[in-house]
Coordinates of C-alpha atoms in Angstrom, one line a residue:
M292 CA -20.1 -12.5 -7.8
L293 CA -16.7 -12.2 -9.3
W294 CA -13.6 -13.8 -7.9
S295 CA -11.4 -11.0 -7.0
Y296 CA -8.1 -10.3 -5.2
E297 CA -6.7 -7.0 -4.1
F298 CA -3.0 -6.5 -4.0
Q299 CA -2.9 -4.1 -1.1
D300 CA 0.9 -4.1 -0.7
Y301 CA 1.7 -3.7 -4.4
E302 CA 1.7 -1.1 -7.1
L303 CA 0.8 -1.9 -10.8
D304 CA 3.7 -1.5 -13.3
V305 CA 2.0 -0.4 -16.5
K306 CA 4.9 -1.4 -18.8
K307 CA 5.1 -4.9 -17.3
V308 CA 1.3 -5.4 -17.5
I309 CA 1.4 -4.6 -21.3
L310 CA 4.3 -6.9 -21.9
Y311 CA 2.5 -9.7 -20.0
G312 CA -0.4 -9.5 -22.6
F313 CA -2.8 -7.3 -21.0
N314 CA -5.0 -4.8 -23.2
L315 CA -6.0 -1.4 -21.9
I316 CA -9.8 -1.1 -22.5
E317 CA -11.8 1.8 -21.0
N318 CA -9.3 2.2 -18.1
Q319 CA -9.1 -1.4 -17.2
Y320 CA -6.4 -4.0 -18.3
I321 CA -7.9 -7.2 -19.7
F322 CA -6.2 -10.5 -20.5
Y323 CA -7.3 -13.9 -21.6
K324 CA -5.7 -17.1 -20.7
D325 CA -6.8 -20.6 -21.8
T326 CA -7.0 -23.0 -19.0
I327 CA -8.2 -26.7 -18.4
E328 CA -11.0 -28.3 -20.1
N329 CA -11.5 -25.8 -23.0
F330 CA -12.3 -23.1 -20.5
K331 CA -10.4 -19.7 -20.3
F332 CA -9.8 -17.0 -17.6
K333 CA -10.8 -13.5 -18.2
I334 CA -8.5 -11.2 -15.9
V335 CA -9.4 -7.6 -15.5
I336 CA -7.2 -5.4 -13.5
L337 CA -8.9 -2.3 -12.0
P338 CA -5.9 0.0 -11.5
Q339 CA -7.7 2.7 -9.3
Q340 CA -8.6 -0.2 -6.8
N341 CA -5.4 -1.9 -7.3
N342 CA -7.8 -5.0 -7.6
I343 CA -7.8 -8.1 -10.1
E344 CA -11.1 -9.7 -11.0
I345 CA -11.3 -13.2 -12.5
T346 CA -14.2 -14.9 -14.3
V347 CA -14.0 -18.2 -16.2
M348 CA -15.5 -18.4 -19.7
D349 CA -16.7 -21.6 -21.3
I350 CA -16.3 -22.8 -24.9
D351 CA -19.4 -20.7 -26.0
N352 CA -17.8 -17.8 -24.2
E353 CA -20.4 -17.7 -21.5
V354 CA -19.6 -17.1 -17.8
Y355 CA -19.0 -20.2 -16.0
I356 CA -21.0 -19.3 -12.8
P357 CA -20.0 -22.2 -10.5
F358 CA -16.4 -20.7 -10.4
S359 CA -17.6 -17.6 -8.6
I360 CA -20.0 -19.3 -6.1
T361 CA -18.1 -19.7 -2.9
T362 CA -20.3 -22.7 -2.0
A363 CA -19.8 -24.6 -5.2
T364 CA -17.7 -27.7 -4.9
G365 CA -16.4 -30.6 -7.2
P366 CA -13.1 -31.6 -9.1
L367 CA -13.7 -29.1 -12.0
V368 CA -14.5 -26.1 -9.8
Q369 CA -11.5 -26.9 -7.4
S370 CA -9.1 -27.3 -10.4
L371 CA -10.1 -24.1 -11.9
R372 CA -9.6 -22.2 -8.6
F373 CA -6.1 -23.8 -8.2
E374 CA -5.1 -22.7 -11.6
A375 CA -6.5 -19.2 -11.0
E376 CA -4.4 -19.0 -8.0
L377 CA -1.3 -19.9 -9.7
L378 CA -2.2 -17.5 -12.4
L379 CA -2.8 -14.8 -9.9
E380 CA 0.7 -15.4 -8.4
D381 CA 2.2 -15.1 -11.8
I382 CA 0.7 -11.8 -12.5
K383 CA 1.7 -10.6 -9.0
K384 CA 5.3 -11.6 -9.7
N385 CA 5.3 -10.1 -13.3
C386 CA 3.0 -7.2 -13.1
F387 CA 3.3 -5.5 -9.7
I388 CA 6.0 -4.1 -7.6
L389 CA 6.1 -4.0 -3.8
R390 CA 5.1 -0.5 -2.7
N391 CA 7.8 1.8 -1.1
I392 CA 6.0 4.1 1.3
R393 CA 9.2 5.8 2.5
K394 CA 9.9 6.8 -1.1
E395 CA 6.3 7.9 -1.7
I396 CA 6.7 10.2 1.5
F397 CA 10.0 11.6 0.4
S398 CA 8.5 12.5 -3.2
Y399 CA 5.5 14.1 -1.6
I400 CA 7.4 16.4 0.9
Q401 CA 9.8 17.4 -1.9
N402 CA 7.2 18.4 -4.2
K403 CA 5.0 20.2 -1.7
Y404 CA 7.4 21.6 0.8
N405 CA 10.6 21.4 -1.0
T406 CA 11.9 19.3 1.9
I407 CA 15.0 17.2 1.5
P408 CA 15.3 14.7 4.3
E409 CA 18.4 15.1 6.6
Y410 CA 20.3 12.2 8.1
L411 CA 21.8 13.4 11.4
F412 CA 22.4 10.5 13.5
K413 CA 25.6 8.4 13.2
D414 CA 24.2 5.7 15.2
S415 CA 20.9 5.6 13.1
P416 CA 22.0 6.3 9.5
S417 CA 18.7 5.6 8.1
A418 CA 16.8 8.0 10.3
A419 CA 15.6 10.8 8.1
V420 CA 14.6 14.1 9.7
L421 CA 12.0 16.2 7.8
K422 CA 12.6 20.0 8.6
A423 CA 10.6 23.0 7.6
G424 CA 12.1 25.9 5.9
N425 CA 12.7 27.5 9.4
G426 CA 14.5 24.6 10.6
K427 CA 11.9 22.9 12.9
W428 CA 11.2 19.3 12.6
Y429 CA 7.9 18.2 11.4
G430 CA 8.6 14.7 11.0
I431 CA 11.1 11.8 11.3
L432 CA 11.5 8.5 9.5
I433 CA 13.1 5.7 11.4
K434 CA 13.7 2.1 11.1
T435 CA 13.4 0.0 14.4
K436 CA 12.4 -3.6 15.5
A437 CA 8.7 -4.0 15.8
K438 CA 9.3 -5.2 19.3
S439 CA 10.6 -1.9 20.3
L440 CA 7.1 -0.4 19.5
G441 CA 5.2 -3.0 21.4
L442 CA 4.3 -4.9 18.3
S443 CA 4.7 -8.6 17.9
G444 CA 7.7 -9.9 15.6
Q445 CA 11.4 -9.3 15.4
E446 CA 11.3 -7.7 11.9
I447 CA 12.8 -4.3 11.1
I448 CA 9.8 -1.8 10.3
D449 CA 9.6 1.8 9.0
V450 CA 8.0 4.3 11.3
L451 CA 7.1 8.1 10.7
N452 CA 6.7 10.4 13.6
V453 CA 4.5 13.4 13.1
K454 CA 3.4 16.2 15.4
L455 CA -0.3 16.7 16.1
S456 CA -2.7 18.2 18.6
P457 CA -3.1 16.3 21.8
D458 CA -6.7 15.5 20.9
K459 CA -5.8 14.2 17.4
V460 CA -3.0 12.0 19.0
L461 CA -5.6 10.4 21.3
M462 CA -8.1 9.9 18.5
F463 CA -5.6 8.2 16.2
I464 CA -3.7 5.8 18.7
D465 CA -4.9 2.3 18.0
G466 CA -2.0 0.1 19.0
K467 CA -1.5 -1.3 15.6
R468 CA -1.0 1.4 12.7
Y469 CA -0.9 4.4 15.0
L470 CA 1.2 4.1 18.1
K471 CA 2.4 6.5 21.0
A472 CA 5.4 8.2 19.7
Y473 CA 8.6 6.4 19.8
H474 CA 11.5 8.6 21.4
M475 CA 9.3 11.7 21.1
N476 CA 6.9 13.7 23.3
K477 CA 4.0 11.3 23.4
K478 CA 1.5 14.2 24.2
Y479 CA 2.2 16.0 20.8
W480 CA 3.7 13.2 18.7
I481 CA 2.5 10.1 17.0
S482 CA 4.2 7.0 15.4
I483 CA 2.9 5.8 12.1
V484 CA 3.8 2.3 11.1
L485 CA 4.4 2.4 7.4
Y486 CA 3.0 -1.0 6.4
H487 CA 3.0 -1.5 2.4
H488 CA -0.7 -1.3 2.6
A489 CA -0.8 1.9 4.7
D490 CA -3.5 4.6 3.8
I491 CA -1.1 6.9 2.1
K492 CA -3.7 9.7 1.8
T493 CA -4.1 9.7 5.5
I494 CA -0.3 9.7 6.1
F495 CA -0.1 12.8 3.6
S496 CA -2.8 14.6 5.5
L497 CA -1.0 14.0 8.9
I498 CA 2.2 15.3 7.4
D499 CA 0.4 18.4 6.3
E500 CA -1.1 18.9 9.7
S501 CA 2.3 18.5 11.4
Y502 CA 4.0 21.0 9.0
E503 CA 1.2 23.6 9.7
I504 CA 1.5 23.0 13.6
V505 CA 5.3 23.7 13.5
N506 CA 4.8 26.8 11.3
R507 CA 1.9 28.0 13.4
N508 CA 3.8 27.6 16.7
L509 CA 6.7 29.7 15.3
K510 CA 4.4 32.5 14.2
K511 CA 3.1 33.1 17.8

Protein backbone atom coordinates (compact mmCIF):
# COMPACT_ATOMS: atom_id res chain seq x y z
CA MET A 1 0.00 0.00 0.00
CA LEU A 2 1.04 3.62 -0.43
CA TRP A 3 2.53 5.59 2.41
CA SER A 4 0.06 8.40 2.94
CA TYR A 5 -0.66 11.27 5.28
CA GLU A 6 -3.83 13.32 5.67
CA PHE A 7 -3.49 16.97 6.62
CA GLN A 8 -6.86 17.23 8.33
CA ASP A 9 -6.14 20.59 9.93
CA TYR A 10 -4.77 22.26 6.80
CA GLU A 11 -5.82 23.60 3.43
CA LEU A 12 -3.81 23.34 0.24
CA ASP A 13 -2.37 26.61 -1.04
CA VAL A 14 -2.32 26.07 -4.80
CA LYS A 15 0.08 28.93 -5.57
CA LYS A 16 2.59 27.69 -3.01
CA VAL A 17 2.30 24.11 -4.30
CA ILE A 18 3.23 25.20 -7.81
CA LEU A 19 6.10 27.34 -6.52
CA TYR A 20 7.35 24.34 -4.53
CA GLY A 21 7.73 22.39 -7.78
CA PHE A 22 4.55 20.30 -8.05
CA ASN A 23 2.92 19.80 -11.45
CA LEU A 24 -0.84 19.51 -11.90
CA ILE A 25 -1.62 16.28 -13.78
CA GLU A 26 -5.19 14.94 -14.01
CA ASN A 27 -6.41 16.76 -10.88
CA GLN A 28 -3.39 15.64 -8.87
CA TYR A 29 -0.25 17.54 -7.88
CA ILE A 30 2.86 15.45 -8.50
CA PHE A 31 6.43 16.10 -7.42
CA TYR A 32 9.63 14.05 -7.53
CA LYS A 33 12.56 14.50 -5.17
CA ASP A 34 15.89 12.71 -5.13
CA THR A 35 16.84 11.09 -1.86
CA ILE A 36 19.46 8.68 -0.48
CA GLU A 37 21.09 5.79 -2.35
CA ASN A 38 19.89 6.90 -5.80
CA PHE A 39 16.25 6.55 -4.80
CA LYS A 40 13.67 9.26 -5.33
CA PHE A 41 10.33 10.09 -3.75
CA LYS A 42 7.17 10.44 -5.80
CA ILE A 43 4.77 12.70 -3.92
CA VAL A 44 1.15 12.97 -5.00
CA ILE A 45 -1.24 15.48 -3.43
CA LEU A 46 -4.92 14.62 -3.83
CA PRO A 47 -6.68 17.98 -3.29
CA GLN A 48 -10.19 16.63 -2.79
CA GLN A 49 -9.06 14.36 0.04
CA ASN A 50 -6.42 16.80 1.34
CA ASN A 51 -4.19 13.76 1.29
CA ILE A 52 -0.56 13.15 0.35
CA GLU A 53 0.69 9.82 -0.94
CA ILE A 54 4.38 8.97 -1.11
CA THR A 55 6.07 6.15 -2.96
CA VAL A 56 9.78 5.45 -3.40
CA MET A 57 11.19 4.81 -6.87
CA ASP A 58 14.49 2.99 -7.46
CA ILE A 59 17.16 3.79 -10.03
CA ASP A 60 15.16 1.88 -12.69
CA ASN A 61 12.06 3.95 -11.90
CA GLU A 62 10.37 0.94 -10.31
CA VAL A 63 8.44 1.19 -7.03
CA TYR A 64 10.57 0.19 -4.06
CA ILE A 65 7.96 -1.98 -2.30
CA PRO A 66 9.61 -2.46 1.16
CA PHE A 67 9.12 1.24 1.90
CA SER A 68 5.35 0.78 1.82
CA ILE A 69 5.22 -2.45 3.82
CA THR A 70 4.58 -1.58 7.46
CA THR A 71 6.37 -4.68 8.76
CA ALA A 72 9.49 -4.10 6.66
CA THR A 73 12.59 -3.11 8.62
CA GLY A 74 16.27 -2.52 8.01
CA PRO A 75 18.60 0.47 7.84
CA LEU A 76 17.64 1.48 4.29
CA VAL A 77 13.88 1.36 4.87
CA GLN A 78 14.19 3.23 8.16
CA SER A 79 16.37 5.90 6.56
CA LEU A 80 13.91 6.37 3.70
CA ARG A 81 11.01 6.71 6.12
CA PHE A 82 12.93 9.27 8.15
CA GLU A 83 13.64 11.28 4.99
CA ALA A 84 9.98 11.00 4.00
CA GLU A 85 8.85 12.41 7.34
CA LEU A 86 11.19 15.38 6.93
CA LEU A 87 9.87 15.95 3.43
CA LEU A 88 6.25 15.80 4.61
CA GLU A 89 6.94 18.41 7.27
CA ASP A 90 8.59 20.66 4.70
CA ILE A 91 5.65 20.30 2.31
CA LYS A 92 3.20 21.01 5.12
CA LYS A 93 5.14 24.12 6.07
CA ASN A 94 5.47 25.46 2.53
CA CYS A 95 2.34 24.25 0.72
CA PHE A 96 -0.46 24.21 3.29
CA ILE A 97 -2.13 26.78 5.52
CA LEU A 98 -3.94 26.15 8.78
CA ARG A 99 -7.70 26.07 8.27
CA ASN A 100 -9.70 28.97 9.66
CA ILE A 101 -13.12 27.46 10.38
CA ARG A 102 -14.43 30.73 11.77
CA LYS A 103 -13.62 32.48 8.49
CA GLU A 104 -15.25 29.68 6.47
CA ILE A 105 -18.45 30.04 8.50
CA PHE A 106 -18.53 33.81 8.05
CA SER A 107 -18.10 33.42 4.30
CA TYR A 108 -20.86 30.82 4.13
CA ILE A 109 -23.48 32.79 6.07
CA GLN A 110 -22.73 35.98 4.17
CA ASN A 111 -23.09 34.29 0.78
CA LYS A 112 -26.21 32.31 1.67
CA TYR A 113 -28.07 34.53 4.15
CA ASN A 114 -26.40 37.92 3.71
CA THR A 115 -25.54 37.75 7.40
CA ILE A 116 -22.85 40.03 8.77
CA PRO A 117 -21.72 38.99 12.29
CA GLU A 118 -22.55 41.47 15.03
CA TYR A 119 -20.31 42.03 18.05
CA LEU A 120 -22.63 43.02 20.89
CA PHE A 121 -20.74 42.25 24.09
CA LYS A 122 -18.06 44.55 25.47
CA ASP A 123 -16.86 41.87 27.88
CA SER A 124 -16.59 39.34 25.01
CA PRO A 125 -15.44 41.40 22.02
CA SER A 126 -14.81 38.32 19.85
CA ALA A 127 -18.33 36.91 20.35
CA ALA A 128 -20.06 37.07 16.95
CA VAL A 129 -23.85 36.97 16.88
CA LEU A 130 -25.53 35.65 13.74
CA LYS A 131 -28.92 37.22 13.16
CA ALA A 132 -31.55 36.41 10.57
CA GLY A 133 -33.10 39.28 8.63
CA ASN A 134 -35.86 39.47 11.25
CA GLY A 135 -33.36 40.08 14.03
CA LYS A 136 -33.59 36.66 15.68
CA TRP A 137 -30.41 34.80 16.57
CA TYR A 138 -29.64 31.60 14.73
CA GLY A 139 -26.06 31.30 15.95
CA ILE A 140 -23.27 32.77 17.99
CA LEU A 141 -19.53 32.15 17.75
CA ILE A 142 -17.55 32.54 20.93
CA LYS A 143 -14.07 31.96 22.26
CA THR A 144 -13.74 30.29 25.64
CA LYS A 145 -11.46 28.02 27.63
CA ALA A 146 -11.80 24.33 26.87
CA LYS A 147 -12.12 23.76 30.59
CA SER A 148 -15.29 25.90 30.65
CA LEU A 149 -16.95 23.33 28.41
CA GLY A 150 -15.84 20.34 30.44
CA LEU A 151 -13.01 19.52 28.04
CA SER A 152 -9.42 18.87 29.04
CA GLY A 153 -6.74 21.49 28.51
CA GLN A 154 -6.37 25.20 29.16
CA GLU A 155 -6.36 26.47 25.58
CA ILE A 156 -8.86 28.95 24.19
CA ILE A 157 -11.13 27.35 21.58
CA ASP A 158 -13.75 28.55 19.10
CA VAL A 159 -17.32 27.36 19.64
CA LEU A 160 -20.45 27.80 17.56
CA ASN A 161 -23.89 27.66 19.20
CA VAL A 162 -26.82 26.78 16.93
CA LYS A 163 -30.49 26.07 17.56
CA LEU A 164 -31.91 22.60 16.80
CA SER A 165 -34.89 20.48 17.66
CA PRO A 166 -34.64 18.77 21.08
CA ASP A 167 -34.34 15.35 19.42
CA LYS A 168 -31.53 16.57 17.17
CA VAL A 169 -29.70 18.07 20.15
CA LEU A 170 -29.76 14.72 21.95
CA MET A 171 -28.66 12.89 18.80
CA PHE A 172 -25.56 15.06 18.27
CA ILE A 173 -24.24 15.42 21.83
CA ASP A 174 -21.05 13.35 22.14
CA GLY A 175 -19.08 15.25 24.80
CA LYS A 176 -16.20 15.92 22.40
CA ARG A 177 -17.19 17.81 19.26
CA TYR A 178 -20.83 18.48 20.07
CA LEU A 179 -21.62 19.65 23.58
CA LYS A 180 -24.50 20.85 25.67
CA ALA A 181 -24.98 24.51 24.84
CA TYR A 182 -22.68 27.00 26.52
CA HIS A 183 -24.69 29.88 28.04
CA MET A 184 -27.80 28.94 26.04
CA ASN A 185 -30.96 26.86 26.57
CA LYS A 186 -29.58 23.33 26.56
CA LYS A 187 -32.85 21.84 25.37
CA TYR A 188 -32.78 23.69 22.05
CA TRP A 189 -29.18 24.76 21.52
CA ILE A 190 -25.95 22.88 20.98
CA SER A 191 -22.30 23.97 21.12
CA ILE A 192 -20.05 22.83 18.27
CA VAL A 193 -16.30 22.85 18.97
CA LEU A 194 -14.61 24.31 15.88
CA TYR A 195 -11.56 22.11 15.66
CA HIS A 196 -9.44 22.73 12.55
CA HIS A 197 -10.43 19.30 11.25
CA ALA A 198 -14.15 19.81 11.97
CA ASP A 199 -16.63 18.49 9.40
CA ILE A 200 -17.52 21.79 7.75
CA LYS A 201 -20.32 20.28 5.65
CA THR A 202 -22.10 19.07 8.79
CA ILE A 203 -21.59 22.47 10.42
CA PHE A 204 -23.10 24.24 7.41
CA SER A 205 -26.06 21.85 7.52
CA LEU A 206 -26.68 22.60 11.21
CA ILE A 207 -26.42 26.34 10.54
CA ASP A 208 -29.07 25.95 7.83
CA GLU A 209 -31.32 24.01 10.20
CA SER A 210 -30.92 26.63 12.91
CA TYR A 211 -31.78 29.41 10.45
CA GLU A 212 -34.88 27.53 9.29
CA ILE A 213 -36.05 26.90 12.85
CA VAL A 214 -35.77 30.60 13.72
CA ASN A 215 -37.76 31.62 10.67
CA ARG A 216 -40.32 28.86 11.12
CA ASN A 217 -40.97 29.87 14.73
CA LEU A 218 -41.54 33.46 13.71
CA LYS A 219 -44.05 32.55 11.04
CA LYS A 220 -46.31 30.75 13.49
